[in-house]
CSV table of C-alpha atoms in Angstrom, one decimal:
chain,number,residue,atom,x,y,z
A,1368,MET,CA,-33.2,6.1,7.5
A,1369,GLY,CA,-36.0,4.0,8.8
A,1370,ILE,CA,-33.9,1.4,10.4
A,1371,PHE,CA,-32.3,3.9,12.8
A,1372,LYS,CA,-35.6,5.2,14.1
A,1373,ILE,CA,-35.3,2.7,16.9
A,1374,PHE,CA,-32.6,4.8,18.5
A,1375,SER,CA,-35.0,7.7,19.1
A,1376,GLU,CA,-37.5,5.5,20.9
A,1377,PRO,CA,-37.5,6.0,24.7
A,1378,VAL,CA,-37.8,2.2,25.2
A,1379,PHE,CA,-34.5,1.6,23.5
A,1380,TRP,CA,-32.7,4.0,25.9
A,1381,ILE,CA,-34.4,2.5,28.9
A,1382,ILE,CA,-33.1,-0.9,27.9
A,1383,MET,CA,-29.6,0.5,27.2
A,1384,GLY,CA,-29.6,2.1,30.7
A,1385,LEU,CA,-30.7,-1.2,32.3
A,1386,LEU,CA,-27.9,-3.1,30.4
A,1387,TYR,CA,-25.2,-0.6,31.5
A,1388,ALA,CA,-26.5,-0.8,35.1
A,1389,LEU,CA,-26.3,-4.6,34.9
A,1390,ILE,CA,-22.8,-4.5,33.5
A,1391,GLY,CA,-21.7,-2.1,36.2
A,1392,TYR,CA,-23.3,-4.1,39.0
A,1393,SER,CA,-21.9,-7.5,37.8
A,1394,ALA,CA,-18.4,-6.3,36.8
A,1395,LYS,CA,-17.1,-7.3,40.2
A,1396,LEU,CA,-18.5,-10.8,39.8
A,1397,TRP,CA,-17.1,-11.1,36.3
A,1398,ALA,CA,-13.6,-10.2,37.6
A,1399,LYS,CA,-13.9,-12.8,40.4
A,1400,ASP,CA,-15.1,-15.5,37.9
A,1401,LEU,CA,-12.1,-14.7,35.7
A,1402,GLY,CA,-9.7,-15.0,38.6
A,1403,LEU,CA,-8.6,-11.4,38.3
A,1404,LYS,CA,-7.0,-9.6,41.3
A,1405,MET,CA,-8.4,-6.1,40.8
A,1406,ASN,CA,-7.4,-2.9,42.4
A,1407,GLY,CA,-8.4,0.8,42.0
A,1408,TRP,CA,-6.0,1.4,39.1
A,1409,LYS,CA,-7.2,-1.7,37.2
A,1410,TRP,CA,-10.8,-0.8,37.6
A,1411,LEU,CA,-10.1,2.7,36.3
A,1412,ILE,CA,-8.3,1.3,33.2
A,1413,ALA,CA,-11.1,-1.2,32.6
A,1414,TRP,CA,-13.8,1.4,32.8
A,1415,ILE,CA,-11.8,3.8,30.5
A,1416,TRP,CA,-11.6,1.0,27.9
A,1417,PHE,CA,-15.3,0.2,28.2
A,1418,LEU,CA,-16.1,4.0,27.8
A,1419,ILE,CA,-13.9,4.2,24.7
A,1420,LEU,CA,-15.7,1.1,23.3
A,1421,SER,CA,-19.1,2.5,24.0
A,1422,LEU,CA,-18.2,5.9,22.5
A,1423,SER,CA,-16.7,4.3,19.4
A,1424,ILE,CA,-19.9,2.3,18.8
A,1425,ALA,CA,-22.1,5.3,19.5
A,1426,ALA,CA,-20.0,7.6,17.2
A,1427,GLY,CA,-20.1,5.0,14.3
A,1428,PHE,CA,-23.9,4.7,14.5
A,1429,THR,CA,-24.3,8.4,14.9
A,1430,LEU,CA,-22.5,8.9,11.6
A,1431,MET,CA,-24.7,6.4,10.0
A,1432,GLY,CA,-27.8,8.0,11.5
A,1433,GLU,CA,-26.7,11.3,10.0
A,1434,ASN,CA,-26.7,9.8,6.5
A,1435,GLU,CA,-23.0,9.2,6.4
A,1436,VAL,CA,-23.3,5.4,6.2
A,1437,ARG,CA,-20.0,4.7,4.5
A,1438,PRO,CA,-17.8,6.8,6.9
A,1439,GLY,CA,-19.8,5.4,9.8
A,1440,LEU,CA,-19.0,1.8,8.7
A,1441,TYR,CA,-15.3,2.7,8.2
A,1442,PHE,CA,-15.2,4.3,11.6
A,1443,LEU,CA,-16.9,1.4,13.3
A,1444,GLY,CA,-14.6,-1.1,11.6
A,1445,SER,CA,-11.4,0.7,12.4
A,1446,SER,CA,-12.4,1.7,15.9
A,1447,LEU,CA,-13.5,-1.9,16.7
A,1448,ILE,CA,-10.0,-3.2,15.6
A,1449,ILE,CA,-8.4,-0.6,17.8
A,1450,ASN,CA,-10.6,-1.5,20.7
A,1451,ILE,CA,-9.8,-5.2,20.3
A,1452,ILE,CA,-6.1,-4.5,20.4
A,1453,LEU,CA,-6.7,-2.2,23.5
A,1454,GLY,CA,-8.7,-5.1,25.0
A,1455,PHE,CA,-5.8,-7.5,24.6
A,1456,ILE,CA,-3.5,-4.9,26.3
A,1457,LEU,CA,-6.1,-4.5,29.0
A,1458,TRP,CA,-6.3,-8.2,29.6
A,1459,ARG,CA,-2.5,-8.5,30.0
A,1460,ILE,CA,-2.6,-5.6,32.5
A,1461,LEU,CA,-5.4,-7.1,34.4
A,1462,ASN,CA,-3.6,-10.4,34.6
A,1463,ILE,CA,-0.6,-8.8,36.3
A,1464,GLN,CA,-0.6,-10.3,39.8
A,1465,PRO,CA,0.8,-8.3,42.7
A,1466,LYS,CA,4.1,-9.8,43.9
A,1467,LYS,CA,3.8,-11.9,47.1
A,1468,GLU,CA,5.9,-10.6,50.0
A,1469,THR,CA,8.2,-13.2,51.4
A,1470,GLY,CA,9.1,-11.6,54.7
A,1471,SER,CA,10.2,-14.5,56.9
A,1472,PHE,CA,13.5,-14.1,58.6
A,1473,GLU,CA,15.5,-17.2,58.8
A,1474,GLN,CA,17.4,-17.5,62.0
B,885,MET,CA,13.8,-31.3,2.3
B,886,SER,CA,13.9,-34.5,0.2
B,887,SER,CA,15.6,-34.6,-3.2
B,888,LYS,CA,12.3,-35.4,-4.8
B,889,ARG,CA,10.7,-32.2,-3.4
B,890,LYS,CA,13.8,-30.2,-4.4
B,891,ASN,CA,13.5,-31.5,-8.0
B,892,LEU,CA,9.8,-30.7,-8.1
B,893,GLU,CA,10.5,-27.2,-6.8
B,894,TRP,CA,13.2,-26.7,-9.5
B,895,TYR,CA,10.9,-27.8,-12.3
B,896,LEU,CA,8.0,-25.7,-11.0
B,897,ALA,CA,10.3,-22.7,-10.7
B,898,LEU,CA,11.4,-23.1,-14.3
B,899,PHE,CA,7.7,-23.4,-15.4
B,900,ALA,CA,6.8,-20.3,-13.4
B,901,LEU,CA,9.7,-18.4,-15.1
B,902,LEU,CA,8.6,-19.6,-18.5
B,903,THR,CA,5.0,-18.5,-17.9
B,904,ILE,CA,6.1,-15.1,-16.7
B,905,VAL,CA,8.1,-14.6,-19.9
B,906,VAL,CA,5.1,-15.7,-22.0
B,907,ALA,CA,2.7,-13.4,-20.1
B,908,PHE,CA,5.1,-10.5,-20.7
B,909,TRP,CA,5.2,-11.0,-24.5
B,910,ALA,CA,1.5,-11.8,-24.7
B,911,GLY,CA,0.8,-8.6,-22.8
B,912,LYS,CA,2.9,-6.6,-25.2
B,913,GLU,CA,0.7,-7.8,-28.1
B,914,GLN,CA,-2.4,-6.7,-26.2
B,915,LYS,CA,-1.3,-3.1,-26.0
B,916,LYS,CA,-3.9,-0.9,-27.7
B,917,GLU,CA,-3.7,2.6,-29.0
B,918,LEU,CA,-6.1,4.6,-26.8
B,919,TRP,CA,-5.6,8.1,-28.1
B,920,ALA,CA,-8.0,7.9,-31.1
B,921,GLU,CA,-10.6,6.1,-29.0
B,922,THR,CA,-10.5,8.8,-26.3
B,923,ILE,CA,-10.8,11.6,-28.9
B,924,HIS,CA,-13.8,10.0,-30.5
B,925,HIS,CA,-15.3,9.3,-27.1
B,926,PHE,CA,-15.1,12.9,-25.9
B,927,TYR,CA,-15.4,14.6,-29.3
B,928,PRO,CA,-17.6,12.3,-31.5
B,929,ASP,CA,-17.3,12.5,-35.3
B,930,SER,CA,-20.9,13.5,-35.6
B,931,LEU,CA,-20.2,16.8,-33.9
B,932,TYR,CA,-16.5,17.5,-34.5
B,933,GLN,CA,-14.0,17.4,-37.3
B,934,THR,CA,-10.7,16.0,-36.2
B,935,GLN,CA,-7.5,16.6,-38.0
B,936,SER,CA,-4.2,15.1,-36.9
B,937,ILE,CA,-1.4,17.7,-37.2
B,938,ASN,CA,1.4,15.5,-35.9
B,939,GLU,CA,1.6,12.3,-33.7
B,940,ASN,CA,1.1,14.5,-30.6
B,941,LEU,CA,-1.4,17.1,-31.7
B,942,TRP,CA,-4.9,17.2,-33.2
B,943,GLU,CA,-6.9,20.1,-34.4
B,944,ILE,CA,-10.7,19.9,-33.6
B,945,ARG,CA,-13.4,22.0,-35.3
B,946,SER,CA,-17.1,22.2,-34.8
B,947,ALA,CA,-19.8,24.7,-35.8
B,948,ASP,CA,-18.8,27.2,-33.0
B,949,GLN,CA,-15.6,25.8,-31.5
B,950,HIS,CA,-12.0,25.5,-32.6
B,951,PHE,CA,-9.4,24.0,-30.3
B,952,PHE,CA,-6.4,21.6,-30.1
B,953,LEU,CA,-5.8,18.3,-28.3
B,954,VAL,CA,-2.3,17.5,-27.2
B,955,LYS,CA,-0.8,14.3,-25.8
B,956,GLY,CA,1.0,14.4,-22.4
B,957,GLU,CA,2.5,11.6,-20.3
B,958,GLY,CA,3.8,11.6,-16.8
B,959,LYS,CA,5.2,9.0,-14.4
B,960,GLY,CA,2.7,8.0,-11.8
B,961,TYR,CA,3.2,5.4,-9.0
B,962,SER,CA,2.7,2.3,-11.0
B,963,GLY,CA,3.0,3.3,-14.6
B,964,ARG,CA,2.7,6.1,-17.1
B,965,ILE,CA,-0.3,8.3,-16.9
B,966,LYS,CA,-1.5,9.3,-20.3
B,967,LEU,CA,-3.4,12.6,-20.7
B,968,LEU,CA,-5.1,14.4,-23.5
B,969,ILE,CA,-5.1,18.2,-22.9
B,970,ARG,CA,-7.5,20.6,-24.6
B,971,TYR,CA,-6.1,24.0,-25.5
B,972,ASP,CA,-8.3,26.7,-27.1
B,973,SER,CA,-6.9,28.8,-30.0
B,974,ASP,CA,-6.3,31.6,-27.5
B,975,SER,CA,-3.7,29.3,-25.8
B,976,MET,CA,-5.8,28.7,-22.7
B,977,LEU,CA,-5.8,25.2,-21.2
B,978,ARG,CA,-9.5,24.2,-20.9
B,979,LYS,CA,-9.7,20.6,-20.0
B,980,VAL,CA,-7.5,17.6,-18.9
B,981,HIS,CA,-8.7,14.2,-20.0
B,982,VAL,CA,-7.1,11.1,-18.4
B,983,VAL,CA,-6.7,8.6,-21.2
B,984,SER,CA,-5.2,5.8,-19.2
B,985,SER,CA,-3.4,5.1,-16.0
B,986,ASN,CA,-2.3,2.2,-13.9
B,987,GLU,CA,-2.7,3.8,-10.6
B,988,THR,CA,-4.4,2.0,-7.7
B,989,PRO,CA,-8.1,2.9,-8.2
B,990,SER,CA,-8.6,4.1,-4.6
B,991,TYR,CA,-5.6,6.5,-4.9
B,992,PHE,CA,-6.8,7.7,-8.3
B,993,SER,CA,-10.3,8.2,-7.0
B,994,LYS,CA,-8.9,10.2,-4.1
B,995,MET,CA,-7.2,12.5,-6.5
B,996,MET,CA,-10.3,12.9,-8.8
B,997,ASN,CA,-12.6,13.4,-5.8
B,998,ARG,CA,-10.5,16.4,-4.7
B,999,ASP,CA,-10.7,17.9,-8.2
B,1000,PHE,CA,-7.0,18.0,-8.6
B,1001,LEU,CA,-7.3,18.5,-12.4
B,1002,ARG,CA,-9.1,21.8,-11.8
B,1003,HIS,CA,-5.7,23.3,-10.8
B,1004,PHE,CA,-4.7,23.3,-14.5
B,1005,GLU,CA,-8.0,24.0,-16.3
B,1006,GLN,CA,-9.1,27.5,-17.3
B,1007,GLU,CA,-5.5,28.7,-17.1
B,1008,GLU,CA,-2.9,29.9,-19.6
B,1009,VAL,CA,-0.8,27.3,-21.3
B,1010,LEU,CA,2.4,27.7,-19.3
B,1011,ARG,CA,0.7,28.0,-15.9
B,1012,ALA,CA,1.8,24.5,-15.0
B,1013,PHE,CA,5.4,25.8,-14.9
B,1014,LYS,CA,4.7,28.7,-12.6
B,1015,ASP,CA,3.7,29.0,-9.0
B,1016,GLN,CA,4.5,25.4,-8.1
B,1017,LYS,CA,3.3,26.1,-4.5
B,1018,ASP,CA,-0.3,26.7,-5.7
B,1019,ILE,CA,-0.5,23.2,-7.1
B,1020,ASP,CA,-0.7,21.1,-3.9
B,1021,ALA,CA,-0.5,17.4,-4.4
B,1022,ILE,CA,-3.2,15.4,-2.6
B,1023,SER,CA,-1.8,13.8,0.5
B,1024,GLY,CA,-1.7,10.0,0.0
B,1025,ALA,CA,-1.7,10.3,-3.8
B,1026,THR,CA,1.4,12.4,-4.3
B,1027,LYS,CA,3.0,10.4,-7.0
B,1028,THR,CA,-0.2,10.3,-9.0
B,1029,CYS,CA,-0.5,14.1,-8.8
B,1030,THR,CA,3.2,14.5,-9.7
B,1031,GLY,CA,2.7,12.3,-12.7
B,1032,ILE,CA,-0.3,14.3,-13.9
B,1033,THR,CA,1.6,17.6,-13.4
B,1034,GLU,CA,4.4,16.2,-15.5
B,1035,GLY,CA,2.0,15.2,-18.2
B,1036,VAL,CA,0.4,18.6,-18.3
B,1037,LYS,CA,3.8,20.3,-18.5
B,1038,GLU,CA,4.9,18.0,-21.3
B,1039,ALA,CA,1.7,18.8,-23.3
B,1040,SER,CA,2.0,22.5,-22.5
B,1041,LEU,CA,5.6,22.6,-23.9
B,1042,LYS,CA,4.5,20.8,-27.1
B,1043,PHE,CA,1.6,23.2,-27.6
B,1044,ALA,CA,3.7,26.3,-26.8
B,1045,GLU,CA,6.3,25.2,-29.3
B,1046,PHE,CA,3.5,24.7,-31.9
B,1047,GLN,CA,2.0,28.1,-31.2
B,1048,ASN,CA,5.5,29.7,-31.2
B,1049,ILE,CA,4.9,31.1,-27.7
B,1050,THR,CA,8.1,32.6,-26.2
B,1051,PRO,CA,10.0,32.5,-24.0
B,1052,LEU,CA,9.6,28.8,-23.5
B,1053,PRO,CA,10.5,27.4,-20.0
B,1054,GLU,CA,13.8,25.6,-19.9
B,1055,ARG,CA,13.7,21.8,-19.8
B,1056,GLN,CA,15.0,21.1,-16.3
B,1057,GLU,CA,17.8,18.5,-16.0
B,1058,ALA,CA,16.9,15.9,-13.4
B,1059,GLU,CA,19.0,16.3,-10.3
B,1060,LEU,CA,20.0,13.4,-8.0
B,1061,ARG,CA,18.2,13.8,-4.7
B,1062,ILE,CA,19.4,12.1,-1.6
B,1063,GLY,CA,17.1,12.8,1.3
B,1064,SER,CA,15.5,11.3,4.4
B,1065,LYS,CA,14.0,8.3,2.6
B,1066,GLU,CA,17.4,7.1,1.5
B,1067,ILE,CA,18.9,7.7,4.9
B,1068,ILE,CA,16.1,5.8,6.7
B,1069,ILE,CA,16.5,2.8,4.3
B,1070,LEU,CA,20.3,2.7,4.7
B,1071,PHE,CA,19.7,2.8,8.5
B,1072,LEU,CA,17.3,0.0,8.4
B,1073,PHE,CA,19.7,-2.1,6.3
B,1074,LEU,CA,22.4,-1.5,8.9
B,1075,LEU,CA,20.1,-2.5,11.7
B,1076,GLY,CA,19.0,-5.6,9.7
B,1077,ILE,CA,22.6,-6.7,9.0
B,1078,LEU,CA,23.7,-6.1,12.7
B,1079,SER,CA,20.7,-8.0,14.0
B,1080,ARG,CA,21.8,-11.0,11.9
B,1081,ILE,CA,25.2,-11.0,13.6
B,1082,LYS,CA,24.5,-13.2,16.6
B,1083,ARG,CA,27.5,-12.0,18.5
B,1084,PHE,CA,26.6,-8.3,18.2
B,1085,PRO,CA,25.3,-7.1,21.6
B,1086,HIS,CA,22.1,-5.1,22.2
B,1087,GLN,CA,20.0,-7.4,20.0
B,1088,LYS,CA,16.8,-6.3,21.8
B,1089,LEU,CA,17.6,-2.6,21.2
B,1090,LEU,CA,18.2,-3.3,17.5
B,1091,LYS,CA,15.0,-5.2,17.3
B,1092,TRP,CA,12.9,-2.4,18.8
B,1093,LEU,CA,14.7,0.3,16.9
B,1094,SER,CA,14.2,-1.4,13.5
B,1095,LEU,CA,10.6,-2.1,14.5
B,1096,PHE,CA,9.6,1.5,15.3
B,1097,THR,CA,11.7,3.0,12.5
B,1098,GLY,CA,10.2,0.6,10.0
B,1099,ILE,CA,6.6,1.1,11.1
B,1100,ILE,CA,6.8,4.9,11.5
B,1101,PHE,CA,8.9,5.9,8.6
B,1102,LEU,CA,8.8,3.2,6.0
B,1103,GLY,CA,5.1,2.5,6.8
B,1104,PHE,CA,3.1,5.6,7.9
B,1105,VAL,CA,5.3,8.5,6.8
B,1106,TYR,CA,6.5,7.3,3.4
B,1107,ASN,CA,4.4,4.2,2.7
B,1108,GLU,CA,7.3,2.6,0.7
B,1109,PRO,CA,7.3,-1.1,1.5
B,1110,ILE,CA,8.4,-3.5,-1.2
B,1111,SER,CA,5.0,-4.4,-2.7
B,1112,LEU,CA,3.8,-6.7,-5.5
B,1113,THR,CA,2.7,-3.6,-7.3
B,1114,ARG,CA,6.2,-2.2,-7.3
B,1115,ILE,CA,7.7,-5.6,-8.5
B,1116,ASN,CA,5.0,-5.8,-11.2
B,1117,SER,CA,5.9,-2.3,-12.4
B,1118,PHE,CA,9.5,-3.2,-12.7
B,1119,LEU,CA,8.7,-6.4,-14.6
B,1120,ILE,CA,6.4,-4.5,-17.0
B,1121,GLY,CA,9.2,-2.0,-17.7
B,1122,PHE,CA,8.1,1.0,-15.7
B,1123,TRP,CA,11.2,2.0,-13.7
B,1124,PRO,CA,10.8,5.2,-11.7
B,1125,ASP,CA,13.2,8.1,-12.2
B,1126,TRP,CA,16.3,7.2,-10.1
B,1127,HIS,CA,17.2,10.8,-9.6
B,1128,SER,CA,14.2,11.5,-7.5
B,1129,GLU,CA,13.3,8.0,-6.3
B,1130,LEU,CA,16.7,6.6,-5.5
B,1131,HIS,CA,15.3,5.0,-2.3
B,1132,ILE,CA,13.3,2.6,-4.3
B,1133,TYR,CA,16.4,1.3,-6.1
B,1134,LEU,CA,18.3,1.2,-2.8
B,1135,LEU,CA,15.6,-0.8,-1.1
B,1136,ILE,CA,14.9,-3.3,-3.9
B,1137,PHE,CA,18.5,-3.9,-5.1
B,1138,GLY,CA,20.0,-3.7,-1.7
B,1139,VAL,CA,17.7,-6.4,-0.5
B,1140,LEU,CA,18.4,-8.5,-3.6
B,1141,LEU,CA,22.1,-8.1,-3.3
B,1142,ILE,CA,22.1,-9.2,0.3
B,1143,PHE,CA,19.8,-12.1,-0.4
B,1144,LEU,CA,21.7,-13.4,-3.5
B,1145,THR,CA,25.1,-13.2,-1.7
B,1146,SER,CA,24.2,-14.4,1.7
B,1147,GLY,CA,20.9,-16.2,1.3
B,1148,LYS,CA,19.5,-14.0,4.1
B,1149,ASN,CA,16.1,-12.3,3.6
B,1150,VAL,CA,16.9,-9.2,5.5
B,1151,TYR,CA,13.8,-7.4,4.2
B,1152,CYS,CA,11.2,-9.8,5.7
B,1153,HIS,CA,13.2,-10.2,8.9
B,1154,SER,CA,14.1,-6.6,9.7
B,1155,ILE,CA,12.7,-4.0,7.3
B,1156,CYS,CA,9.1,-4.8,6.2
B,1157,PRO,CA,6.9,-2.4,8.1
B,1158,PHE,CA,3.8,-4.6,8.1
B,1159,GLY,CA,6.0,-7.5,9.4
B,1160,HIS,CA,6.9,-5.2,12.2
B,1161,VAL,CA,3.2,-4.3,12.9
B,1162,GLN,CA,2.5,-8.1,13.2
B,1163,LYS,CA,5.5,-8.5,15.6
B,1164,LEU,CA,4.0,-5.7,17.7
B,1165,THR,CA,0.5,-7.2,17.8
B,1166,ALA,CA,2.1,-10.6,18.5
B,1167,GLN,CA,3.8,-9.1,21.6
B,1168,ILE,CA,0.5,-7.6,22.7
B,1169,GLY,CA,-1.6,-10.7,22.3
B,1170,ASN,CA,1.2,-13.1,23.2
B,1171,ALA,CA,0.8,-14.8,19.8
B,1172,ARG,CA,2.1,-18.3,19.2
B,1173,PRO,CA,3.5,-19.7,15.9
B,1174,ILE,CA,0.9,-21.9,14.3
B,1175,LYS,CA,1.8,-25.4,13.1
B,1176,LEU,CA,-0.6,-26.7,10.5
B,1177,ARG,CA,-0.6,-30.3,9.4
B,1178,SER,CA,-0.6,-29.3,5.8
B,1179,SER,CA,1.9,-26.4,6.1
B,1180,TYR,CA,3.7,-27.4,2.9
B,1181,LEU,CA,0.3,-27.1,1.1
B,1182,TRP,CA,-0.2,-23.6,2.5
B,1183,ILE,CA,3.3,-22.6,1.2
B,1184,TRP,CA,2.1,-23.6,-2.3
B,1185,VAL,CA,-1.2,-21.7,-2.0
B,1186,GLN,CA,0.8,-18.6,-1.1
B,1187,ARG,CA,3.1,-19.2,-4.1
B,1188,LEU,CA,0.1,-19.8,-6.4
B,1189,LEU,CA,-1.5,-16.5,-5.4
B,1190,ALA,CA,1.7,-14.6,-6.1
B,1191,TRP,CA,2.3,-16.3,-9.4
B,1192,ILE,CA,-1.3,-15.7,-10.7
B,1193,ALA,CA,-1.1,-12.0,-9.5
B,1194,ILE,CA,2.2,-11.5,-11.5
B,1195,LEU,CA,0.8,-13.2,-14.6
B,1196,LEU,CA,-2.3,-11.1,-14.6
B,1197,ALA,CA,-0.3,-7.9,-14.1
B,1198,LEU,CA,2.1,-8.7,-17.0
B,1199,PHE,CA,-0.7,-9.8,-19.3
B,1200,PHE,CA,-2.9,-6.8,-18.8
B,1201,ARG,CA,0.1,-4.5,-18.5
B,1202,ASN,CA,-1.4,-3.1,-15.2
B,1203,PRO,CA,0.6,-3.6,-12.0
B,1204,VAL,CA,-2.3,-2.9,-9.7
B,1205,ILE,CA,-4.9,-5.2,-11.4
B,1206,SER,CA,-4.1,-8.1,-9.1
B,1207,GLU,CA,-3.2,-6.2,-6.0
B,1208,TYR,CA,-4.2,-7.9,-2.8
B,1209,GLU,CA,-1.8,-6.4,-0.4
B,1210,ILE,CA,-3.1,-4.5,2.7
B,1211,PHE,CA,-0.3,-1.9,3.0
B,1212,GLY,CA,-2.4,0.9,1.6
B,1213,PRO,CA,-5.3,0.4,4.1
B,1214,ILE,CA,-3.1,0.3,7.1
B,1215,PHE,CA,-0.5,3.0,6.3
B,1216,GLN,CA,-2.5,5.3,4.1
B,1217,PHE,CA,-6.1,4.4,5.1
B,1218,THR,CA,-6.8,4.0,1.4
B,1219,GLY,CA,-8.1,0.9,-0.3
B,1220,SER,CA,-11.1,-1.1,-1.3
B,1221,VAL,CA,-13.6,-2.3,1.3
B,1222,TRP,CA,-12.4,-5.9,0.9
B,1223,LEU,CA,-8.8,-4.9,1.6
B,1224,PHE,CA,-10.0,-3.2,4.8
B,1225,VAL,CA,-11.9,-6.3,5.8
B,1226,LEU,CA,-8.8,-8.5,5.1
B,1227,LEU,CA,-6.7,-6.1,7.1
B,1228,ALA,CA,-9.1,-6.3,10.1
B,1229,LEU,CA,-9.0,-10.1,9.9
B,1230,VAL,CA,-5.2,-10.2,9.7
B,1231,ILE,CA,-4.7,-7.8,12.6
B,1232,ILE,CA,-7.0,-9.8,14.8
B,1233,ALA,CA,-5.3,-13.0,13.7
B,1234,SER,CA,-1.9,-11.5,14.4
B,1235,LEU,CA,-2.9,-11.1,18.1
B,1236,LEU,CA,-3.2,-14.8,18.4
B,1237,ILE,CA,-0.9,-16.2,15.6
B,1238,LYS,CA,2.6,-15.1,14.8
B,1239,LYS,CA,2.8,-13.2,11.5
B,1240,PRO,CA,-0.2,-14.7,9.7
B,1241,TRP,CA,0.1,-12.3,6.7
B,1242,CYS,CA,3.8,-13.2,6.2
B,1243,ASN,CA,3.2,-17.0,6.6
B,1244,PHE,CA,0.0,-17.4,4.6
B,1245,PHE,CA,-0.6,-14.5,2.2
B,1246,CYS,CA,2.3,-12.2,1.6
B,1247,PRO,CA,3.5,-12.4,-2.1
B,1248,ILE,CA,7.0,-11.1,-1.3
B,1249,HIS,CA,7.9,-14.3,0.6
B,1250,PRO,CA,7.2,-16.6,-2.4
B,1251,ILE,CA,9.2,-14.3,-4.6
B,1252,PHE,CA,12.2,-14.7,-2.4
B,1253,GLY,CA,11.5,-18.5,-2.3
B,1254,PHE,CA,11.5,-18.5,-6.1
B,1255,LEU,CA,14.8,-16.6,-6.3
B,1256,ASN,CA,16.2,-19.0,-3.7
B,1257,VAL,CA,15.5,-22.0,-5.9
B,1258,PHE,CA,17.7,-20.5,-8.7
B,1259,ARG,CA,20.3,-19.3,-6.2
B,1260,LYS,CA,20.7,-22.8,-4.7
B,1261,LYS,CA,20.9,-24.3,-8.2
B,1262,MET,CA,23.6,-21.9,-9.3
B,1263,ARG,CA,25.6,-22.5,-6.2
B,1264,LEU,CA,25.3,-26.3,-6.7
B,1265,LEU,CA,26.4,-26.0,-10.4
B,1266,TRP,CA,29.3,-23.7,-9.3
B,1267,LYS,CA,30.4,-26.2,-6.7
B,1268,THR,CA,30.2,-29.2,-9.0
B,1269,ARG,CA,31.8,-27.5,-12.1
């Protein structure tokens, strides 16, 4: 299909790579702007979610590129819903604040 | 609610009941005889000579062919499936024609796309009675496949009797089957009733137990929620065999009995699998109940949709013609594109708003509302007698 020719162009992949590098570089700033207290585990979960989202979009468009347009659209639709729900779960996890220690001894 | 609104609701409920009765009778008049049309469609008079032997059997002749067409009917999911089966004079089943069915189009297409009818074609006449294991139903369209198998068996028996083929298979008496579906439904009823008793402890446990049981079993495993299609089927007069589908009667009449005696809608509160899905997404997204200024108007929009859907189903004698529920797409991944789009929007909305489908679109809620109007009136008349 003509419209999917763009995905075989090197320029497209260069732009995709730049975007991903930008996302990775600015993730810390995004977390700070949103007021999230991040730790190693939270970063891991966030990156897993982002990977699942990226793979879902890639898989959907791959199906479409292989002339399976209808299955591709169904896959994109259902995986995007799942990713939105997972995104909500992720947001709640990221908003979990560590408990402040109150260690003063009253005499 | 003011007495003015109560009176308005009462008169509108009476009007709705009257229109439902009118639609039912008007639909009966519409019923056409499709057998002759189907025969002429597949075997036109210009090429074939058709002779009716009896009301179930036709003999067809052409220059180089001689065969028979036999009527067969089976119970599908939402109505009778009517078949016309072609048998050659050597008693081989050659072709299965589907004359009419009220099955949901997406489920029917699933069955047709998997060439289910080929199981029976090019086989000897009593093949349908043997080797049941070879005839696998299509997952997600089981009842449609069972209905077609029934129809083929019925037609094969008629043809075998006509051809004096012996021995004929014995007509099996239907046996009452109580299985896991019935047990799950009774269990959900129990959970629903216990959760309504405020003094009963472990309310949270009951809530989560009924949620997961409803979603997993009633939703994904069995896909047997109370749906508008099911209600339309009952109203049209298609009642499934209670021997093999006792769970449907348990669910519908159990819910009705509890509702009419206690006024409590235990189905929507504790059993409906899609209601439970929305509760789950509401927990995930921390959803809030939405308060609209014109909430009373929205209730009437919901009632109007359900009323129109029922009238269309009764008039056209097709329970699925006005189906707009999204249970098929979510639990069986089967449905039209528009239902999938609607499902996506409802799921996203349910992350932010509590139970949007139940509050704005579900046809079951207005049906309970309709019954409640009559229930309250009867109670009032009883008290003031």
